[in-house]
Amino acid sequence: MVKDKQKPAKAAARPRLKNKDYLEQLRKLHVELVKLQEWVIAEGVKVCIVFEGRDGAGKGGTIKAITERVSPRVFRVVALPAPTDREKSQMHVQRYLPHLPAGGEVVIFDRSWYNRAGVERVMGFCTDEQADKFLKSIPWVENAIVDSGVILLKYWLEVSPEEQTRRLEARINDGRKIWKLTPMDLKSYSRWYDYSRARDEMFKYTDTDRAPWLVADSNDKRRARLNIITDLLSRIPYKEVKREKVELPKRQKPGKYREPDYPYNRVAQQF
């Protein structure tokens, strides 16, 4: 008698990372990101990081965690609005190309040319034929980007339907987050499996050896941020750039200068 096969037991969910532990690990990673920044400047390196995922997957929070302690002149975030009528008539990838990094820059795309494979396809802003042509042609574009010397990293943040619901509901009830919830988010929310099919098709064509998709579990935001930053640091061969020890010079003496008795309009100290 053949016994029924038992399904493998699911791994126990890990407890959410405590904020104190998260901040301590993030502080260490911020130090490494600053080292990366100095190396990128010194060597004239070009880095492009693409973040994609469903609404509420945690892209914005991850990008903030990466850029919190580095220079916005080096780590440049690109989040393009909806295309204009002129841009709609262009080759789809055309409006993204001018934002690619020059030497000494790290460019982070908060959504990218992959809009065509995701929201545009699912919401009917492009035809299936246009989406298919994009998927077949974009690996050639990414090969050209890599051939030009750009380090290209593509991250997909994967969130469960239950966690997405929790996060979007939190936006409704939080005055700090309500701006994040757009009419498009609400329409997209109801089409979970349309997005799943679009994601699967995107991976099929664009998860290449030279520009692979890096999938991060983002159900725990804190762990996801730490994991992604650790991963991207491991994929860039940066080295610490030696700096001369910094010492503050002596401040000049006041001489004849005296603080003026000026009636400043001071900010009230309410806290």
PDB file of C-alpha atoms in Angstrom:
ATOM      1  CA  MET A   1       0.000   0.000   0.000  1.00  0.00           C
ATOM      2  CA  VAL A   2       1.368   3.372  -1.060  1.00  0.00           C
ATOM      3  CA  LYS A   3       1.245   5.972   1.655  1.00  0.00           C
ATOM      4  CA  ASP A   4       0.000   9.448   0.883  1.00  0.00           C
ATOM      5  CA  LYS A   5       2.780  11.923   0.457  1.00  0.00           C
ATOM      6  CA  GLN A   6       2.847  14.517   3.178  1.00  0.00           C
ATOM      7  CA  LYS A   7       3.325  18.139   2.311  1.00  0.00           C
ATOM      8  CA  PRO A   8       6.546  19.607   3.712  1.00  0.00           C
ATOM      9  CA  ALA A   9       5.954  21.553   6.894  1.00  0.00           C
ATOM     10  CA  LYS A  10       6.092  25.290   6.530  1.00  0.00           C
ATOM     11  CA  ALA A  11       8.985  27.007   8.219  1.00  0.00           C
ATOM     12  CA  ALA A  12       7.984  28.846  11.351  1.00  0.00           C
ATOM     13  CA  ALA A  13       7.615  32.562  10.829  1.00  0.00           C
ATOM     14  CA  ARG A  14      10.523  34.523  12.226  1.00  0.00           C
ATOM     15  CA  PRO A  15       9.639  37.097  14.881  1.00  0.00           C
ATOM     16  CA  ARG A  16       9.701  40.668  13.684  1.00  0.00           C
ATOM     17  CA  LEU A  17      13.016  42.369  14.250  1.00  0.00           C
ATOM     18  CA  LYS A  18      13.054  44.699  17.249  1.00  0.00           C
ATOM     19  CA  ASN A  19      13.572  48.336  16.387  1.00  0.00           C
ATOM     20  CA  LYS A  20      16.685  48.617  18.573  1.00  0.00           C
ATOM     21  CA  ASP A  21      18.343  45.667  16.817  1.00  0.00           C
ATOM     22  CA  TYR A  22      17.253  46.973  13.416  1.00  0.00           C
ATOM     23  CA  LEU A  23      18.731  50.431  14.007  1.00  0.00           C
ATOM     24  CA  GLU A  24      22.014  48.978  15.248  1.00  0.00           C
ATOM     25  CA  GLN A  25      22.420  46.825  12.141  1.00  0.00           C
ATOM     26  CA  LEU A  26      21.323  49.681   9.897  1.00  0.00           C
ATOM     27  CA  ARG A  27      23.926  51.979  11.451  1.00  0.00           C
ATOM     28  CA  LYS A  28      26.679  49.518  10.524  1.00  0.00           C
ATOM     29  CA  LEU A  29      25.364  49.238   6.977  1.00  0.00           C
ATOM     30  CA  HIS A  30      25.193  53.026   6.658  1.00  0.00           C
ATOM     31  CA  VAL A  31      28.912  53.158   7.425  1.00  0.00           C
ATOM     32  CA  GLU A  32      29.515  50.711   4.571  1.00  0.00           C
ATOM     33  CA  LEU A  33      27.284  52.712   2.219  1.00  0.00           C
ATOM     34  CA  VAL A  34      29.384  55.806   2.931  1.00  0.00           C
ATOM     35  CA  LYS A  35      32.504  53.767   2.105  1.00  0.00           C
ATOM     36  CA  LEU A  36      30.812  52.700  -1.122  1.00  0.00           C
ATOM     37  CA  GLN A  37      29.991  56.317  -1.893  1.00  0.00           C
ATOM     38  CA  GLU A  38      33.584  57.443  -1.437  1.00  0.00           C
ATOM     39  CA  TRP A  39      34.829  54.589  -3.650  1.00  0.00           C
ATOM     40  CA  VAL A  40      32.278  55.366  -6.378  1.00  0.00           C
ATOM     41  CA  ILE A  41      33.460  58.986  -6.423  1.00  0.00           C
ATOM     42  CA  ALA A  42      37.158  58.154  -6.324  1.00  0.00           C
ATOM     43  CA  GLU A  43      36.967  55.511  -9.069  1.00  0.00           C
ATOM     44  CA  GLY A  44      34.277  57.125 -11.230  1.00  0.00           C
ATOM     45  CA  VAL A  45      32.086  54.039 -10.954  1.00  0.00           C
ATOM     46  CA  LYS A  46      28.538  53.968 -12.367  1.00  0.00           C
ATOM     47  CA  VAL A  47      25.864  52.082 -10.379  1.00  0.00           C
ATOM     48  CA  CYS A  48      22.188  51.689 -11.301  1.00  0.00           C
ATOM     49  CA  ILE A  49      19.734  50.050  -8.880  1.00  0.00           C
ATOM     50  CA  VAL A  50      16.171  49.242  -9.980  1.00  0.00           C
ATOM     51  CA  PHE A  51      13.405  48.632  -7.434  1.00  0.00           C
ATOM     52  CA  GLU A  52      10.158  46.997  -8.513  1.00  0.00           C
ATOM     53  CA  GLY A  53       7.292  45.272  -6.713  1.00  0.00           C
ATOM     54  CA  ARG A  54       3.601  45.560  -5.988  1.00  0.00           C
ATOM     55  CA  ASP A  55       2.076  48.588  -4.284  1.00  0.00           C
ATOM     56  CA  GLY A  56       2.893  48.394  -0.582  1.00  0.00           C
ATOM     57  CA  ALA A  57       5.870  46.071  -1.059  1.00  0.00           C
ATOM     58  CA  GLY A  58       8.199  48.527   0.701  1.00  0.00           C
ATOM     59  CA  LYS A  59      10.203  50.050  -2.153  1.00  0.00           C
ATOM     60  CA  GLY A  60      10.064  53.602  -0.812  1.00  0.00           C
ATOM     61  CA  GLY A  61      11.111  52.643   2.708  1.00  0.00           C
ATOM     62  CA  THR A  62      14.003  50.565   1.403  1.00  0.00           C
ATOM     63  CA  ILE A  63      15.227  53.415  -0.771  1.00  0.00           C
ATOM     64  CA  LYS A  64      15.030  55.807   2.198  1.00  0.00           C
ATOM     65  CA  ALA A  65      17.039  53.377   4.308  1.00  0.00           C
ATOM     66  CA  ILE A  66      19.729  53.271   1.611  1.00  0.00           C
ATOM     67  CA  THR A  67      19.935  57.029   1.052  1.00  0.00           C
ATOM     68  CA  GLU A  68      19.475  58.254   4.642  1.00  0.00           C
ATOM     69  CA  ARG A  69      23.176  58.849   5.364  1.00  0.00           C
ATOM     70  CA  VAL A  70      24.694  59.421   1.930  1.00  0.00           C
ATOM     71  CA  SER A  71      24.863  62.424  -0.368  1.00  0.00           C
ATOM     72  CA  PRO A  72      21.868  63.029  -2.667  1.00  0.00           C
ATOM     73  CA  ARG A  73      24.355  64.369  -5.207  1.00  0.00           C
ATOM     74  CA  VAL A  74      25.917  60.904  -5.435  1.00  0.00           C
ATOM     75  CA  PHE A  75      22.946  58.657  -4.605  1.00  0.00           C
ATOM     76  CA  ARG A  76      20.300  60.042  -6.950  1.00  0.00           C
ATOM     77  CA  VAL A  77      16.715  58.744  -6.711  1.00  0.00           C
ATOM     78  CA  VAL A  78      14.618  58.743  -9.890  1.00  0.00           C
ATOM     79  CA  ALA A  79      10.836  58.402  -9.565  1.00  0.00           C
ATOM     80  CA  LEU A  80       9.300  59.568 -12.833  1.00  0.00           C
ATOM     81  CA  PRO A  81       5.682  60.769 -13.033  1.00  0.00           C
ATOM     82  CA  ALA A  82       3.194  59.537 -15.620  1.00  0.00           C
ATOM     83  CA  PRO A  83       4.492  60.144 -19.158  1.00  0.00           C
ATOM     84  CA  THR A  84       3.467  63.237 -21.085  1.00  0.00           C
ATOM     85  CA  ASP A  85       1.787  62.970 -24.495  1.00  0.00           C
ATOM     86  CA  ARG A  86       5.164  63.605 -26.111  1.00  0.00           C
ATOM     87  CA  GLU A  87       6.829  60.888 -24.021  1.00  0.00           C
ATOM     88  CA  LYS A  88       4.056  58.446 -24.890  1.00  0.00           C
ATOM     89  CA  SER A  89       5.042  58.808 -28.550  1.00  0.00           C
ATOM     90  CA  GLN A  90       8.694  57.962 -27.811  1.00  0.00           C
ATOM     91  CA  MET A  91      10.350  54.577 -27.584  1.00  0.00           C
ATOM     92  CA  HIS A  92       9.242  53.404 -24.147  1.00  0.00           C
ATOM     93  CA  VAL A  93      12.701  53.190 -22.567  1.00  0.00           C
ATOM     94  CA  GLN A  94      13.766  56.551 -24.036  1.00  0.00           C
ATOM     95  CA  ARG A  95      12.677  58.750 -21.143  1.00  0.00           C
ATOM     96  CA  TYR A  96      14.591  56.617 -18.646  1.00  0.00           C
ATOM     97  CA  LEU A  97      17.932  56.597 -20.447  1.00  0.00           C
ATOM     98  CA  PRO A  98      18.909  60.241 -19.647  1.00  0.00           C
ATOM     99  CA  HIS A  99      18.712  59.376 -15.942  1.00  0.00           C
ATOM    100  CA  LEU A 100      21.283  56.584 -16.076  1.00  0.00           C
ATOM    101  CA  PRO A 101      24.384  57.252 -13.950  1.00  0.00           C
ATOM    102  CA  ALA A 102      27.488  59.073 -15.057  1.00  0.00           C
ATOM    103  CA  GLY A 103      30.839  58.304 -13.455  1.00  0.00           C
ATOM    104  CA  GLY A 104      30.781  58.779  -9.689  1.00  0.00           C
ATOM    105  CA  GLU A 105      27.003  58.307  -9.364  1.00  0.00           C
ATOM    106  CA  VAL A 106      24.586  55.772  -7.916  1.00  0.00           C
ATOM    107  CA  VAL A 107      21.138  56.085  -9.492  1.00  0.00           C
ATOM    108  CA  ILE A 108      18.179  54.381  -7.825  1.00  0.00           C
ATOM    109  CA  PHE A 109      14.998  53.901  -9.845  1.00  0.00           C
ATOM    110  CA  ASP A 110      11.833  53.843  -7.722  1.00  0.00           C
ATOM    111  CA  ARG A 111       9.985  51.947 -10.474  1.00  0.00           C
ATOM    112  CA  SER A 112      11.604  51.949 -13.870  1.00  0.00           C
ATOM    113  CA  TRP A 113      11.208  50.986 -17.506  1.00  0.00           C
ATOM    114  CA  TYR A 114       9.537  47.846 -16.130  1.00  0.00           C
ATOM    115  CA  ASN A 115       6.341  49.855 -15.711  1.00  0.00           C
ATOM    116  CA  ARG A 116       5.522  48.571 -19.184  1.00  0.00           C
ATOM    117  CA  ALA A 117       5.683  44.962 -17.994  1.00  0.00           C
ATOM    118  CA  GLY A 118       3.628  45.709 -14.862  1.00  0.00           C
ATOM    119  CA  VAL A 119       1.181  48.519 -14.307  1.00  0.00           C
ATOM    120  CA  GLU A 120       0.902  49.540 -17.967  1.00  0.00           C
ATOM    121  CA  ARG A 121       0.110  46.002 -19.055  1.00  0.00           C
ATOM    122  CA  VAL A 122      -2.268  45.162 -16.212  1.00  0.00           C
ATOM    123  CA  MET A 123      -4.149  48.475 -16.285  1.00  0.00           C
ATOM    124  CA  GLY A 124      -4.433  48.587 -20.072  1.00  0.00           C
ATOM    125  CA  PHE A 125      -2.124  51.559 -20.692  1.00  0.00           C
ATOM    126  CA  CYS A 126      -0.351  49.521 -23.346  1.00  0.00           C
ATOM    127  CA  THR A 127      -1.358  46.608 -25.514  1.00  0.00           C
ATOM    128  CA  ASP A 128      -0.224  43.032 -24.959  1.00  0.00           C
ATOM    129  CA  GLU A 129       1.724  43.326 -28.207  1.00  0.00           C
ATOM    130  CA  GLN A 130       3.590  46.396 -26.913  1.00  0.00           C
ATOM    131  CA  ALA A 131       4.346  44.662 -23.618  1.00  0.00           C
ATOM    132  CA  ASP A 132       5.602  41.533 -25.404  1.00  0.00           C
ATOM    133  CA  LYS A 133       7.873  43.579 -27.679  1.00  0.00           C
ATOM    134  CA  PHE A 134       9.241  45.373 -24.631  1.00  0.00           C
ATOM    135  CA  LEU A 135      10.002  42.134 -22.789  1.00  0.00           C
ATOM    136  CA  LYS A 136      11.828  40.691 -25.773  1.00  0.00           C
ATOM    137  CA  SER A 137      13.871  43.832 -26.461  1.00  0.00           C
ATOM    138  CA  ILE A 138      14.771  45.109 -22.984  1.00  0.00           C
ATOM    139  CA  PRO A 139      17.475  42.462 -22.328  1.00  0.00           C
ATOM    140  CA  TRP A 140      19.359  43.904 -25.294  1.00  0.00           C
ATOM    141  CA  VAL A 141      19.056  47.392 -23.788  1.00  0.00           C
ATOM    142  CA  GLU A 142      20.268  46.145 -20.408  1.00  0.00           C
ATOM    143  CA  ASN A 143      23.187  44.372 -22.073  1.00  0.00           C
ATOM    144  CA  ALA A 144      24.145  47.704 -23.634  1.00  0.00           C
ATOM    145  CA  ILE A 145      23.880  49.402 -20.223  1.00  0.00           C
ATOM    146  CA  VAL A 146      26.137  46.784 -18.637  1.00  0.00           C
ATOM    147  CA  ASP A 147      28.549  46.941 -21.591  1.00  0.00           C
ATOM    148  CA  SER A 148      28.887  50.691 -20.995  1.00  0.00           C
ATOM    149  CA  GLY A 149      30.368  49.948 -17.564  1.00  0.00           C
ATOM    150  CA  VAL A 150      27.267  50.358 -15.396  1.00  0.00           C
ATOM    151  CA  ILE A 151      26.805  48.000 -12.446  1.00  0.00           C
ATOM    152  CA  LEU A 152      23.101  47.142 -12.854  1.00  0.00           C
ATOM    153  CA  LEU A 153      21.156  45.618  -9.948  1.00  0.00           C
ATOM    154  CA  LYS A 154      17.443  44.796 -10.228  1.00  0.00           C
ATOM    155  CA  TYR A 155      15.452  44.084  -7.046  1.00  0.00           C
ATOM    156  CA  TRP A 156      11.928  42.729  -6.882  1.00  0.00           C
ATOM    157  CA  LEU A 157      10.265  43.096  -3.469  1.00  0.00           C
ATOM    158  CA  GLU A 158       7.833  40.234  -2.897  1.00  0.00           C
ATOM    159  CA  VAL A 159       4.972  40.810  -0.442  1.00  0.00           C
ATOM    160  CA  SER A 160       2.099  38.483   0.491  1.00  0.00           C
ATOM    161  CA  PRO A 161      -1.526  39.459  -0.247  1.00  0.00           C
ATOM    162  CA  GLU A 162      -2.278  39.555   3.478  1.00  0.00           C
ATOM    163  CA  GLU A 163       0.613  41.902   4.239  1.00  0.00           C
ATOM    164  CA  GLN A 164      -0.198  44.125   1.277  1.00  0.00           C
ATOM    165  CA  THR A 165      -3.766  44.456   2.566  1.00  0.00           C
ATOM    166  CA  ARG A 166      -2.533  45.347   6.037  1.00  0.00           C
ATOM    167  CA  ARG A 167      -0.206  48.033   4.701  1.00  0.00           C
ATOM    168  CA  LEU A 168      -2.714  49.616   2.344  1.00  0.00           C
ATOM    169  CA  GLU A 169      -5.351  49.696   5.092  1.00  0.00           C
ATOM    170  CA  ALA A 170      -2.786  51.372   7.349  1.00  0.00           C
ATOM    171  CA  ARG A 171      -2.388  54.114   4.760  1.00  0.00           C
ATOM    172  CA  ILE A 172      -6.122  54.804   4.862  1.00  0.00           C
ATOM    173  CA  ASN A 173      -6.069  55.388   8.624  1.00  0.00           C
ATOM    174  CA  ASP A 174      -2.756  57.233   8.964  1.00  0.00           C
ATOM    175  CA  GLY A 175      -2.609  60.930   8.105  1.00  0.00           C
ATOM    176  CA  ARG A 176       1.135  60.578   7.463  1.00  0.00           C
ATOM    177  CA  LYS A 177       0.624  57.895   4.813  1.00  0.00           C
ATOM    178  CA  ILE A 178      -2.696  58.710   3.130  1.00  0.00           C
ATOM    179  CA  TRP A 179      -0.864  60.523   0.303  1.00  0.00           C
ATOM    180  CA  LYS A 180       0.700  57.189  -0.680  1.00  0.00           C
ATOM    181  CA  LEU A 181      -2.707  55.695  -1.516  1.00  0.00           C
ATOM    182  CA  THR A 182      -3.694  56.711  -5.045  1.00  0.00           C
ATOM    183  CA  PRO A 183      -6.742  55.791  -7.135  1.00  0.00           C
ATOM    184  CA  MET A 184      -4.382  53.649  -9.219  1.00  0.00           C
ATOM    185  CA  ASP A 185      -3.347  51.710  -6.091  1.00  0.00           C
ATOM    186  CA  LEU A 186      -6.987  50.878  -5.399  1.00  0.00           C
ATOM    187  CA  LYS A 187      -7.552  49.650  -8.958  1.00  0.00           C
ATOM    188  CA  SER A 188      -4.332  47.652  -8.870  1.00  0.00           C
ATOM    189  CA  TYR A 189      -5.196  46.072  -5.517  1.00  0.00           C
ATOM    190  CA  SER A 190      -8.129  44.147  -6.981  1.00  0.00           C
ATOM    191  CA  ARG A 191      -5.964  42.628  -9.732  1.00  0.00           C
ATOM    192  CA  TRP A 192      -3.516  40.592  -7.661  1.00  0.00           C
ATOM    193  CA  TYR A 193      -3.362  37.624 -10.030  1.00  0.00           C
ATOM    194  CA  ASP A 194      -3.157  39.784 -13.154  1.00  0.00           C
ATOM    195  CA  TYR A 195      -0.040  41.273 -11.575  1.00  0.00           C
ATOM    196  CA  SER A 196       1.212  37.804 -10.684  1.00  0.00           C
ATOM    197  CA  ARG A 197       0.920  36.714 -14.303  1.00  0.00           C
ATOM    198  CA  ALA A 198       2.621  39.917 -15.478  1.00  0.00           C
ATOM    199  CA  ARG A 199       5.461  39.377 -12.968  1.00  0.00           C
ATOM    200  CA  ASP A 200       5.931  35.768 -14.085  1.00  0.00           C
ATOM    201  CA  GLU A 201       6.120  36.815 -17.727  1.00  0.00           C
ATOM    202  CA  MET A 202       8.590  39.589 -16.852  1.00  0.00           C
ATOM    203  CA  PHE A 203      10.891  37.159 -15.057  1.00  0.00           C
ATOM    204  CA  LYS A 204      10.686  34.696 -17.937  1.00  0.00           C
ATOM    205  CA  TYR A 205      12.178  37.182 -20.400  1.00  0.00           C
ATOM    206  CA  THR A 206      14.273  39.548 -18.308  1.00  0.00           C
ATOM    207  CA  ASP A 207      15.849  37.420 -15.564  1.00  0.00           C
ATOM    208  CA  THR A 208      19.112  37.118 -17.494  1.00  0.00           C
ATOM    209  CA  ASP A 209      22.644  36.104 -16.569  1.00  0.00           C
ATOM    210  CA  ARG A 210      23.936  39.644 -17.064  1.00  0.00           C
ATOM    211  CA  ALA A 211      21.031  41.416 -15.365  1.00  0.00           C
ATOM    212  CA  PRO A 212      19.281  38.932 -13.061  1.00  0.00           C
ATOM    213  CA  TRP A 213      16.306  39.730 -10.868  1.00  0.00           C
ATOM    214  CA  LEU A 214      17.106  39.650  -7.152  1.00  0.00           C
ATOM    215  CA  VAL A 215      13.971  38.741  -5.192  1.00  0.00           C
ATOM    216  CA  ALA A 216      13.624  39.899  -1.588  1.00  0.00           C
ATOM    217  CA  ASP A 217      10.945  38.780   0.871  1.00  0.00           C
ATOM    218  CA  SER A 218       9.553  42.093   2.103  1.00  0.00           C
ATOM    219  CA  ASN A 219       6.860  40.897   4.496  1.00  0.00           C
ATOM    220  CA  ASP A 220       9.095  42.070   7.336  1.00  0.00           C
ATOM    221  CA  LYS A 221      10.154  45.566   6.264  1.00  0.00           C
ATOM    222  CA  ARG A 222      13.083  45.851   8.645  1.00  0.00           C
ATOM    223  CA  ARG A 223      14.612  42.523   7.693  1.00  0.00           C
ATOM    224  CA  ALA A 224      14.014  43.253   4.008  1.00  0.00           C
ATOM    225  CA  ARG A 225      15.883  46.560   4.167  1.00  0.00           C
ATOM    226  CA  LEU A 226      18.847  45.039   5.961  1.00  0.00           C
ATOM    227  CA  ASN A 227      18.944  42.058   3.603  1.00  0.00           C
ATOM    228  CA  ILE A 228      18.769  44.194   0.472  1.00  0.00           C
ATOM    229  CA  ILE A 229      21.456  46.639   1.589  1.00  0.00           C
ATOM    230  CA  THR A 230      23.713  43.747   2.611  1.00  0.00           C
ATOM    231  CA  ASP A 231      23.130  42.081  -0.738  1.00  0.00           C
ATOM    232  CA  LEU A 232      23.850  45.153  -2.863  1.00  0.00           C
ATOM    233  CA  LEU A 233      27.037  45.858  -0.910  1.00  0.00           C
ATOM    234  CA  SER A 234      28.155  42.283  -1.571  1.00  0.00           C
ATOM    235  CA  ARG A 235      27.623  42.698  -5.323  1.00  0.00           C
ATOM    236  CA  ILE A 236      29.732  45.837  -5.725  1.00  0.00           C
ATOM    237  CA  PRO A 237      33.520  45.344  -5.325  1.00  0.00           C
ATOM    238  CA  TYR A 238      34.072  48.576  -3.397  1.00  0.00           C
ATOM    239  CA  LYS A 239      37.091  49.261  -1.241  1.00  0.00           C
ATOM    240  CA  GLU A 240      37.580  51.723   1.577  1.00  0.00           C
ATOM    241  CA  VAL A 241      39.190  54.909   0.329  1.00  0.00           C
ATOM    242  CA  LYS A 242      41.859  56.144   2.726  1.00  0.00           C
ATOM    243  CA  ARG A 243      41.245  59.591   4.176  1.00  0.00           C
ATOM    244  CA  GLU A 244      43.551  61.856   6.065  1.00  0.00           C
ATOM    245  CA  LYS A 245      42.627  62.253   9.710  1.00  0.00           C
ATOM    246  CA  VAL A 246      40.294  65.217  10.075  1.00  0.00           C
ATOM    247  CA  GLU A 247      41.026  67.845  12.725  1.00  0.00           C
ATOM    248  CA  LEU A 248      39.055  71.018  13.201  1.00  0.00           C
ATOM    249  CA  PRO A 249      41.161  74.182  12.749  1.00  0.00           C
ATOM    250  CA  LYS A 250      41.271  76.796  15.492  1.00  0.00           C
ATOM    251  CA  ARG A 251      38.400  79.234  15.350  1.00  0.00           C
ATOM    252  CA  GLN A 252      39.332  82.886  14.858  1.00  0.00           C
ATOM    253  CA  LYS A 253      39.179  85.282  17.800  1.00  0.00           C
ATOM    254  CA  PRO A 254      36.248  87.722  17.879  1.00  0.00           C
ATOM    255  CA  GLY A 255      38.396  90.819  17.808  1.00  0.00           C
ATOM    256  CA  LYS A 256      36.088  93.847  17.824  1.00  0.00           C
ATOM    257  CA  TYR A 257      33.002  91.842  16.822  1.00  0.00           C
ATOM    258  CA  ARG A 258      30.035  92.015  19.226  1.00  0.00           C
ATOM    259  CA  GLU A 259      26.702  90.201  18.921  1.00  0.00           C
ATOM    260  CA  PRO A 260      24.059  92.754  17.817  1.00  0.00           C
ATOM    261  CA  ASP A 261      21.072  93.624  19.958  1.00  0.00           C
ATOM    262  CA  TYR A 262      18.694  92.742  17.104  1.00  0.00           C
ATOM    263  CA  PRO A 263      14.951  92.007  17.507  1.00  0.00           C
ATOM    264  CA  TYR A 264      14.998  88.581  15.820  1.00  0.00           C
ATOM    265  CA  ASN A 265      11.664  86.948  14.956  1.00  0.00           C
ATOM    266  CA  ARG A 266      12.366  83.835  16.952  1.00  0.00           C
ATOM    267  CA  VAL A 267      10.582  80.485  16.613  1.00  0.00           C
ATOM    268  CA  ALA A 268       8.521  79.772  19.731  1.00  0.00           C
ATOM    269  CA  GLN A 269       9.985  76.974  21.862  1.00  0.00           C
ATOM    270  CA  GLN A 270       6.862  74.866  22.246  1.00  0.00           C
ATOM    271  CA  PHE A 271       8.749  71.617  22.801  1.00  0.00           C
TER     272      PHE A 271
END
